[in-house]
Coordinates of N, CA and C in Angstrom, one line a residue:
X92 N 175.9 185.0 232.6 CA 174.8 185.5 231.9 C 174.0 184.4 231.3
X93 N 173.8 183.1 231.5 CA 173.8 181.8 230.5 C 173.1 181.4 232.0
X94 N 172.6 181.5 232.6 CA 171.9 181.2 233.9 C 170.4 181.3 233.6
X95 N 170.0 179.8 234.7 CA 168.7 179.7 234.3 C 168.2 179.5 235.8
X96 N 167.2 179.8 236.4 CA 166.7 179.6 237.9 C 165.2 179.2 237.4
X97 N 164.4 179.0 239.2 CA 163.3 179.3 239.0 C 162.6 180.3 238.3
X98 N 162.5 181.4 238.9 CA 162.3 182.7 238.5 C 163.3 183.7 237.4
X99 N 163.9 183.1 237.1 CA 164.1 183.9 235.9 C 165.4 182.7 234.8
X100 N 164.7 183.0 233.5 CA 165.4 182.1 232.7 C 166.2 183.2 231.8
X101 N 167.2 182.4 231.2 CA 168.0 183.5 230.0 C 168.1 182.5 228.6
X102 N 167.9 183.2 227.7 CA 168.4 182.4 226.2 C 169.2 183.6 225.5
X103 N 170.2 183.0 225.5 CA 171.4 183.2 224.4 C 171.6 183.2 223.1
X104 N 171.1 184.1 221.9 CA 171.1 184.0 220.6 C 172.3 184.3 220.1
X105 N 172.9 183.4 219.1 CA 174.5 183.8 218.5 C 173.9 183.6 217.2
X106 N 175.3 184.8 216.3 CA 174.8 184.6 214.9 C 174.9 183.0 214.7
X107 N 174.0 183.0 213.6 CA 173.8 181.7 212.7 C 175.3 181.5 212.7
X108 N 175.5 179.7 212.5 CA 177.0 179.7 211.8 C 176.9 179.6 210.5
X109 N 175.9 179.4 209.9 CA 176.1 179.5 208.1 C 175.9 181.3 207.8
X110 N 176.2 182.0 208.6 CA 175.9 183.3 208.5 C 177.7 183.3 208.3
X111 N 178.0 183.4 209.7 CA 179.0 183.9 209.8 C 180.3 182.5 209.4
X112 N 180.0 181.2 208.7 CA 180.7 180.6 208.1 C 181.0 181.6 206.2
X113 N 179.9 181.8 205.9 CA 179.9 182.5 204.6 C 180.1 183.3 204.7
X114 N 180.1 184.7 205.7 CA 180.8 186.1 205.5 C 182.4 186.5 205.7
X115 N 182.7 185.6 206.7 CA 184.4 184.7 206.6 C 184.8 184.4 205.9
X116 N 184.1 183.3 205.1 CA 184.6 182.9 203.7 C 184.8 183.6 202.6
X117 N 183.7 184.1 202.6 CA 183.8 185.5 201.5 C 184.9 186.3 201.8
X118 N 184.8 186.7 203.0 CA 185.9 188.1 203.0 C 187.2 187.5 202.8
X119 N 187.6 186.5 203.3 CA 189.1 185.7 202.6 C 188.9 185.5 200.9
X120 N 187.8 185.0 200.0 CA 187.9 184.7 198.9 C 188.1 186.2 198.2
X121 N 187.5 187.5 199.1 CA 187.7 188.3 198.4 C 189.1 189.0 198.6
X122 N 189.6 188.8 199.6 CA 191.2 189.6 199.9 C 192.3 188.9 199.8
X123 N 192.2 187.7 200.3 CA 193.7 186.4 199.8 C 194.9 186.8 199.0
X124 N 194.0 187.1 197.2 CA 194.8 187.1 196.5 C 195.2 188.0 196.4
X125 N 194.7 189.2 197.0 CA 195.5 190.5 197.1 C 197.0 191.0 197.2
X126 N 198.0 190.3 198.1 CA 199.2 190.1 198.3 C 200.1 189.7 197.4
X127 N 199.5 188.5 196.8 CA 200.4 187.6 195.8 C 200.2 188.5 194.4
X128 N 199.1 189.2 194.1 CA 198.7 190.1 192.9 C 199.7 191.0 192.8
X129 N 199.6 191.9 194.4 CA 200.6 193.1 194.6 C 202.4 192.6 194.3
X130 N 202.5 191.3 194.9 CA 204.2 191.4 194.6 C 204.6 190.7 193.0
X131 N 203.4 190.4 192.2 CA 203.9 190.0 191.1 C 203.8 191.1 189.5
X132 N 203.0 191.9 190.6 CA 202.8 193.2 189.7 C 203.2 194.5 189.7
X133 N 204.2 194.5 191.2 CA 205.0 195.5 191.5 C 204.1 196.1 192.4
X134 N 203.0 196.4 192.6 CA 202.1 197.4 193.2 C 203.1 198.4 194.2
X135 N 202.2 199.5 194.1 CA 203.1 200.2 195.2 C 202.9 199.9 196.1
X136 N 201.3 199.3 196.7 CA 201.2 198.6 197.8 C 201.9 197.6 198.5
X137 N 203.2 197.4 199.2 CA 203.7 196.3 199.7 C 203.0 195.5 200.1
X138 N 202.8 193.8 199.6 CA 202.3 192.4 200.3 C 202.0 192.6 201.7
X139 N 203.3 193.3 202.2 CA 203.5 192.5 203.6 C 202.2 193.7 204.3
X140 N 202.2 195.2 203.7 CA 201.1 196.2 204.2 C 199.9 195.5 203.9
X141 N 199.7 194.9 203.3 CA 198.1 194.1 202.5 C 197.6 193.3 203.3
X142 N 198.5 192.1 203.6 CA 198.6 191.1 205.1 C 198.2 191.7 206.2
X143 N 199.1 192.8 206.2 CA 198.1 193.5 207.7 C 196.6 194.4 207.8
X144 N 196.8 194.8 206.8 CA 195.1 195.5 206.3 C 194.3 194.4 206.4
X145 N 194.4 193.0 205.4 CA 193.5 191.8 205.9 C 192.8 191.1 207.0
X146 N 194.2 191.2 207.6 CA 194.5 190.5 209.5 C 193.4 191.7 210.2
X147 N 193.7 192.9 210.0 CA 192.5 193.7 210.7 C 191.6 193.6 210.7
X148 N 191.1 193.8 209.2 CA 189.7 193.9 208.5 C 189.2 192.0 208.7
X149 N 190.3 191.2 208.9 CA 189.3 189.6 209.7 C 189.2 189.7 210.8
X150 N 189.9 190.5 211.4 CA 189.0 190.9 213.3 C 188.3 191.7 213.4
X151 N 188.2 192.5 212.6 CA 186.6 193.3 212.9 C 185.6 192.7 211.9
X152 N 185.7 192.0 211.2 CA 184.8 191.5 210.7 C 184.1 189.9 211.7
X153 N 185.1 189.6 212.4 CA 185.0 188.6 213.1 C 184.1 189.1 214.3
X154 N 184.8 190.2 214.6 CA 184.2 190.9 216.0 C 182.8 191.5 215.8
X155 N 182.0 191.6 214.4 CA 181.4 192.0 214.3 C 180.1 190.9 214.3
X156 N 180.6 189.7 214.2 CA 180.0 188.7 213.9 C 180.0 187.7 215.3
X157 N 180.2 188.1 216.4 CA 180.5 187.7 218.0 C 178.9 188.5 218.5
X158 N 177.9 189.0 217.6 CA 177.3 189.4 218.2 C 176.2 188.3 219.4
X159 N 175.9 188.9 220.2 CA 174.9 188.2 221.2 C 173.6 188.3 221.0
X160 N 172.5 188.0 221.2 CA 171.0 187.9 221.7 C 170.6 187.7 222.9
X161 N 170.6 188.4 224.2 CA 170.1 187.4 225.3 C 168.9 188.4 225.5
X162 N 168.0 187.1 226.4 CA 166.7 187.7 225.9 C 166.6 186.7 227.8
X163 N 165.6 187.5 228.4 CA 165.0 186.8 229.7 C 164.2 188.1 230.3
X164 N 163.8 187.4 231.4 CA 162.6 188.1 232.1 C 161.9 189.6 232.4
X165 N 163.4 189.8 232.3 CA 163.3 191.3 232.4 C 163.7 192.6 231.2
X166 N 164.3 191.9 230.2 CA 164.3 192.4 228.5 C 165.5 191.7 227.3
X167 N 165.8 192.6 226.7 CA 166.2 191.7 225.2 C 167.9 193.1 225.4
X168 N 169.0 191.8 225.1 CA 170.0 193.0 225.1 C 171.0 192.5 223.9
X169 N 171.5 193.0 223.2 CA 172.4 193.1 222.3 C 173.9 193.3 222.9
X170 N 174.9 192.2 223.0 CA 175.9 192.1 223.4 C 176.8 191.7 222.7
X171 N 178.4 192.0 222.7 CA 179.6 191.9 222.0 C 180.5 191.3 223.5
X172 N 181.4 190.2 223.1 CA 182.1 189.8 224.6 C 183.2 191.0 225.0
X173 N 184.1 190.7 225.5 CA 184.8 191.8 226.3 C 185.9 192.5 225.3
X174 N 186.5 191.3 224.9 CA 187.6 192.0 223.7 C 187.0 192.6 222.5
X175 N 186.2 193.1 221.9 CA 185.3 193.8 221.5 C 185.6 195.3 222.0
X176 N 186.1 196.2 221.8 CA 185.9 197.6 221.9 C 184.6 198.0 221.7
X177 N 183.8 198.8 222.5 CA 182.6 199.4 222.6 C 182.6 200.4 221.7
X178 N 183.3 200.9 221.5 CA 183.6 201.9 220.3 C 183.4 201.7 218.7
X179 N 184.0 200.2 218.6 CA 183.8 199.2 217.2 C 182.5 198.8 217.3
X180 N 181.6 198.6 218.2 CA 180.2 197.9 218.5 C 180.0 198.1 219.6
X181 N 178.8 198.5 219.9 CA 178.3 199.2 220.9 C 176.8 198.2 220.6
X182 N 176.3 197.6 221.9 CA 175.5 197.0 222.4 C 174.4 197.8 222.6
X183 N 173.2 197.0 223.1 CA 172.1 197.8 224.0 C 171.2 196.8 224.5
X184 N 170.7 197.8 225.3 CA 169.5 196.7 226.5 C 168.1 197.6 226.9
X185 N 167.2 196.9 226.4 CA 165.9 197.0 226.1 C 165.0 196.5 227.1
X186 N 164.5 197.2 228.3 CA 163.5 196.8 229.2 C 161.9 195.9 228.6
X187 N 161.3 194.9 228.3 CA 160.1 194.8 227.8 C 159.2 195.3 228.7
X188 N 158.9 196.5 229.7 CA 158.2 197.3 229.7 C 158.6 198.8 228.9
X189 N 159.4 198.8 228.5 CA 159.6 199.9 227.8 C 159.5 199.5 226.3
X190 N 159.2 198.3 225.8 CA 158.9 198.3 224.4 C 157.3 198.9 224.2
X191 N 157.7 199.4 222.9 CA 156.4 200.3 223.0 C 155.5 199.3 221.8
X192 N 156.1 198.8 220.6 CA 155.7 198.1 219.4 C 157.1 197.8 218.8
X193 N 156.7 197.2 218.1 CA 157.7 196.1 216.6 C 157.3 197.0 215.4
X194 N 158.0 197.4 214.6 CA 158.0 198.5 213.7 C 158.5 198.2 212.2
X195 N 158.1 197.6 211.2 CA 158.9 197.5 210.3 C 159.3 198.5 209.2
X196 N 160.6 198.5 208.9 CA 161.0 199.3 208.0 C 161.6 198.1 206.7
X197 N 162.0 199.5 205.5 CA 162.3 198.5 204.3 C 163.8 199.2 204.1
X198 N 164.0 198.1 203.8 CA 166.1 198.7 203.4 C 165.7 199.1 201.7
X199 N 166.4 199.6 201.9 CA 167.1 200.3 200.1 C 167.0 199.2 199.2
X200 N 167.3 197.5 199.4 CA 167.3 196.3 198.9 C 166.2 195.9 198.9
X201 N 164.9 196.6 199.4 CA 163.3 196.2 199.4 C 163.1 195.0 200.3
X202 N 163.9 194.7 201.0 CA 163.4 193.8 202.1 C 162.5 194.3 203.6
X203 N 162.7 193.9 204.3 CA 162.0 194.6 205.6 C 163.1 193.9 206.8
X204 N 163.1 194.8 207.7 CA 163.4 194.6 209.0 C 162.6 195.7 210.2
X205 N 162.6 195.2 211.0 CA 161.8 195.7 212.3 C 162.8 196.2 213.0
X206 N 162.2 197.2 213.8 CA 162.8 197.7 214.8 C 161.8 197.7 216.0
X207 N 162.3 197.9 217.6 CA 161.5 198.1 218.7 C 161.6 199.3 219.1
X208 N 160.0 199.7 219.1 CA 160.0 201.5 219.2 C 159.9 201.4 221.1
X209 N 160.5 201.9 221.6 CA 160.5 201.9 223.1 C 159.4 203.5 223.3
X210 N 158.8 203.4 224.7 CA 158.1 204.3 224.9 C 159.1 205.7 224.8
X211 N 160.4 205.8 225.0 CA 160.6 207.2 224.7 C 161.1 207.4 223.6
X212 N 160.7 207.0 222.3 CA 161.1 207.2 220.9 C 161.9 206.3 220.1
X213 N 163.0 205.7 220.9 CA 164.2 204.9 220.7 C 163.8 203.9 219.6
X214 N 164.9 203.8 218.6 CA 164.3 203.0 217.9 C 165.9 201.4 218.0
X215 N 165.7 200.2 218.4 CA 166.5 199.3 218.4 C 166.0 198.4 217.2
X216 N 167.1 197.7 216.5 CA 166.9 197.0 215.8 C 166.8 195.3 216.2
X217 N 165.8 194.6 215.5 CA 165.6 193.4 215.9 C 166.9 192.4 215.5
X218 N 167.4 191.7 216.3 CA 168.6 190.8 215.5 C 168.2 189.9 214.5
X219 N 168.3 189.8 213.3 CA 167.4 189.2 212.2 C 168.2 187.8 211.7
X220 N 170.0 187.6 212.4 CA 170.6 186.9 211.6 C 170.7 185.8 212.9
X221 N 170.5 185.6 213.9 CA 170.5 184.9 214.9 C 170.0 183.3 214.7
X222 N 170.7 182.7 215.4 CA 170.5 181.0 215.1 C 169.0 180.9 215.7
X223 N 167.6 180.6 215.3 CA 167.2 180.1 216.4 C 166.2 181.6 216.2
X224 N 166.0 182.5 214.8 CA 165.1 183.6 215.1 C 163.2 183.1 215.6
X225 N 163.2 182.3 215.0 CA 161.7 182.0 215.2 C 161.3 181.5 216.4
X226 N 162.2 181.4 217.3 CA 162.0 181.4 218.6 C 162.3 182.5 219.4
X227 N 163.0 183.4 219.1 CA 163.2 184.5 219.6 C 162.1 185.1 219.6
X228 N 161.5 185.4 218.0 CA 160.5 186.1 217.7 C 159.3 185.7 218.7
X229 N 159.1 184.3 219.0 CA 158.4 183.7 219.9 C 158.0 184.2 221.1
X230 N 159.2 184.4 221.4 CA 159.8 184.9 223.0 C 159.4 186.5 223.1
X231 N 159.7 187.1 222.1 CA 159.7 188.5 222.1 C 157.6 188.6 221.7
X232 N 157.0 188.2 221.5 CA 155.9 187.7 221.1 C 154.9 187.6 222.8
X233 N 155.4 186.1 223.0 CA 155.3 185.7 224.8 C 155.4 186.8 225.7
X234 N 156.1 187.7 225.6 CA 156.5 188.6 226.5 C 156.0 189.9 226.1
X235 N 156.2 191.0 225.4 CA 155.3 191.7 225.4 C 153.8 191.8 224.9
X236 N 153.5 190.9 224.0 CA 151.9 190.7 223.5 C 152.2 191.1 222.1
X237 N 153.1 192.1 221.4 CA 152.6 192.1 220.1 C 152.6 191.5 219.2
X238 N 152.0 191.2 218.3 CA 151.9 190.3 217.5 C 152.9 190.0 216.1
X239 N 153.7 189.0 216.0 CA 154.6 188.8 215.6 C 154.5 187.9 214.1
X240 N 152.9 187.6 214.0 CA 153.1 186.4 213.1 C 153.6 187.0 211.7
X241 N 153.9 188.1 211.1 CA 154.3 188.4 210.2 C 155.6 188.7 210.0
X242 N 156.5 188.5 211.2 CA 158.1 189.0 211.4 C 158.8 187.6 210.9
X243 N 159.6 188.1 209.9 CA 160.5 187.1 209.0 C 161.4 187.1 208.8
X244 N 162.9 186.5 208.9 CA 164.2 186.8 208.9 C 164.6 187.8 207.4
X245 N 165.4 188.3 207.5 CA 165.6 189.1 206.2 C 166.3 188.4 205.4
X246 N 167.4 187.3 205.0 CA 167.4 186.7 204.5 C 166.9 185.2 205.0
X247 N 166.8 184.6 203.7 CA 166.4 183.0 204.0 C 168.2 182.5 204.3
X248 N 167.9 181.4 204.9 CA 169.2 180.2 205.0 C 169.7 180.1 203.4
X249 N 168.6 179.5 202.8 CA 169.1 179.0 201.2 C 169.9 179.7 200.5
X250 N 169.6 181.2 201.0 CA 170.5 182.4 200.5 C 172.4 182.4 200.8
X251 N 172.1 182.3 201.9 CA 173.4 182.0 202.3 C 174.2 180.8 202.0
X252 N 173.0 179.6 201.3 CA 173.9 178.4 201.2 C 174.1 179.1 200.3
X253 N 173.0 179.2 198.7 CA 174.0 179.7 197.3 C 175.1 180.7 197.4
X254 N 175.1 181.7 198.5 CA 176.3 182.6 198.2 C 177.5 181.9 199.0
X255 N 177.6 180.6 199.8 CA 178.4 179.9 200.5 C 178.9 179.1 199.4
X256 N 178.1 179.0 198.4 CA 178.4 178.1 197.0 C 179.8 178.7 196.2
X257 N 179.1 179.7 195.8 CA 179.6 180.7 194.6 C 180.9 181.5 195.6
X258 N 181.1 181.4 196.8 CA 182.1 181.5 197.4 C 183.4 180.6 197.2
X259 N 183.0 179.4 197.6 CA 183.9 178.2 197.4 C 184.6 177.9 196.0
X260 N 183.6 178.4 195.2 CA 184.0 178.5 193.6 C 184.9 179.6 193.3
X261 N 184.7 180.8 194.1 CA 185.6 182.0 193.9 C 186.7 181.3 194.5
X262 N 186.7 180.7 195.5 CA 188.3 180.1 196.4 C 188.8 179.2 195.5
X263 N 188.3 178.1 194.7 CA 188.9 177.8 193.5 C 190.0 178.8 192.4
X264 N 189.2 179.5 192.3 CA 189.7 180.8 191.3 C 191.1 180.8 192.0
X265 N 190.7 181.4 193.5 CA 191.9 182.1 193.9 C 192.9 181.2 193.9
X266 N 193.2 180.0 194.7 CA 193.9 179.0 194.3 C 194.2 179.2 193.2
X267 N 193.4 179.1 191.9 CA 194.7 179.0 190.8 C 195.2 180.5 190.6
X268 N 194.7 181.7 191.2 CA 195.3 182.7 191.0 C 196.6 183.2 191.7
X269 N 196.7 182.2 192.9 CA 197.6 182.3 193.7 C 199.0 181.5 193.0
X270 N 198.4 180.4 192.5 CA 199.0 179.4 192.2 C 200.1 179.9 191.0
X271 N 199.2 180.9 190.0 CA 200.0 181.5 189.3 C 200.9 183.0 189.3
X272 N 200.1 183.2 190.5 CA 201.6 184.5 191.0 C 202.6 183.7 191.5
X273 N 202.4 182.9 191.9 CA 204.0 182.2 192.9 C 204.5 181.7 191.7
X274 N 204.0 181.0 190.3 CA 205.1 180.6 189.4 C 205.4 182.0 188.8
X275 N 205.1 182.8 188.6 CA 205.1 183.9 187.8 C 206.2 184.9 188.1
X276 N 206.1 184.8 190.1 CA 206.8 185.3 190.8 C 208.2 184.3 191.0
X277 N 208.6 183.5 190.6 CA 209.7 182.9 190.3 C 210.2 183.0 189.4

């Protein structure tokens, strides 16, 4: 799929890694201490059930974050690799003759994201967290004609550095929270 010829080129968009370095991190800063909480407090919840609810919930959150961008001559597709269950994430693939316009909507959080209205109604969402959007948007621009100058990632980078911040600081916490179940638990 990563093939480039005369006549037809491909580009590959993967999530950012400060995206998916900070949503990893977070999700460990937020579940870690969970285990060591449960066996020093008795929980009904067994540790060792908590460990495995985590282990899950970091492969689908992992798997969720394997998303693709490929974008070339013939349209724009949203892809997940093979070990990925279609069921857990389900992809799609967008002809650019069948984009009809770029469509923006607002989330509940007053931001905006776009979607691609295809000629029979369909509405696909733009990948907004992708390494490398201002070239996509370029591409998707190049290629059908509509006009793009106002399409902007929904969050900024800086965002994710401060919440990559205030993450590392919660992993502090845990550390000493861990640190004091295991004396506590002795």
């Amino acid at each position: 799929m990563n093939t480039t010829s005369a006549n037809n080129s491909t580009s590959v968009f993967r999530l950012s890694p400060l995206i998916r370095l900070t949503l990893l991190s977070l999700y460990i800063a937020l579940t870690i201490p969970l285990p060591f909480l449960s066996q020093v407090t008795a929980a009904a919840i067994p540790p060792v059930l908590l460990w495995v609810g985590i282990s899950i919930g970091f492969v689908g959150l992992y798997a969720v974050l394997t998303e693709r961008v490929i974008v070339d001559d013939q349209g724009i597709q949203v892809t997940y690799p093979t070990w990925v269950p279609s069921f857990f994430r389900k992809g799609w693939i967008l002809s650019w003759s069948d984009v009809k316009e770029l469509k923006p909507r607002s989330t509940g959080q007053g931001g905006l994201v776009y979607y691609f209205l295809s000629r029979d109604g369909k509405a696909y969402l733009l990948p907004m967290r992708v390494a490398g959007f201002s070239r996509l948007v370029k591409m998707v621009e190049a290629t059908t004609g509509i006009d793009t100058t106002d399409v902007r990632t929904l969050a900024q980078p800086w965002m994710y550095v401060v919440l990559l911040v205030f993450t590392l600081l919660l992993l502090l916490v845990d550390a000493w929270t861990i640190n004091t179940a295991l004396v506590i638990g002795h």
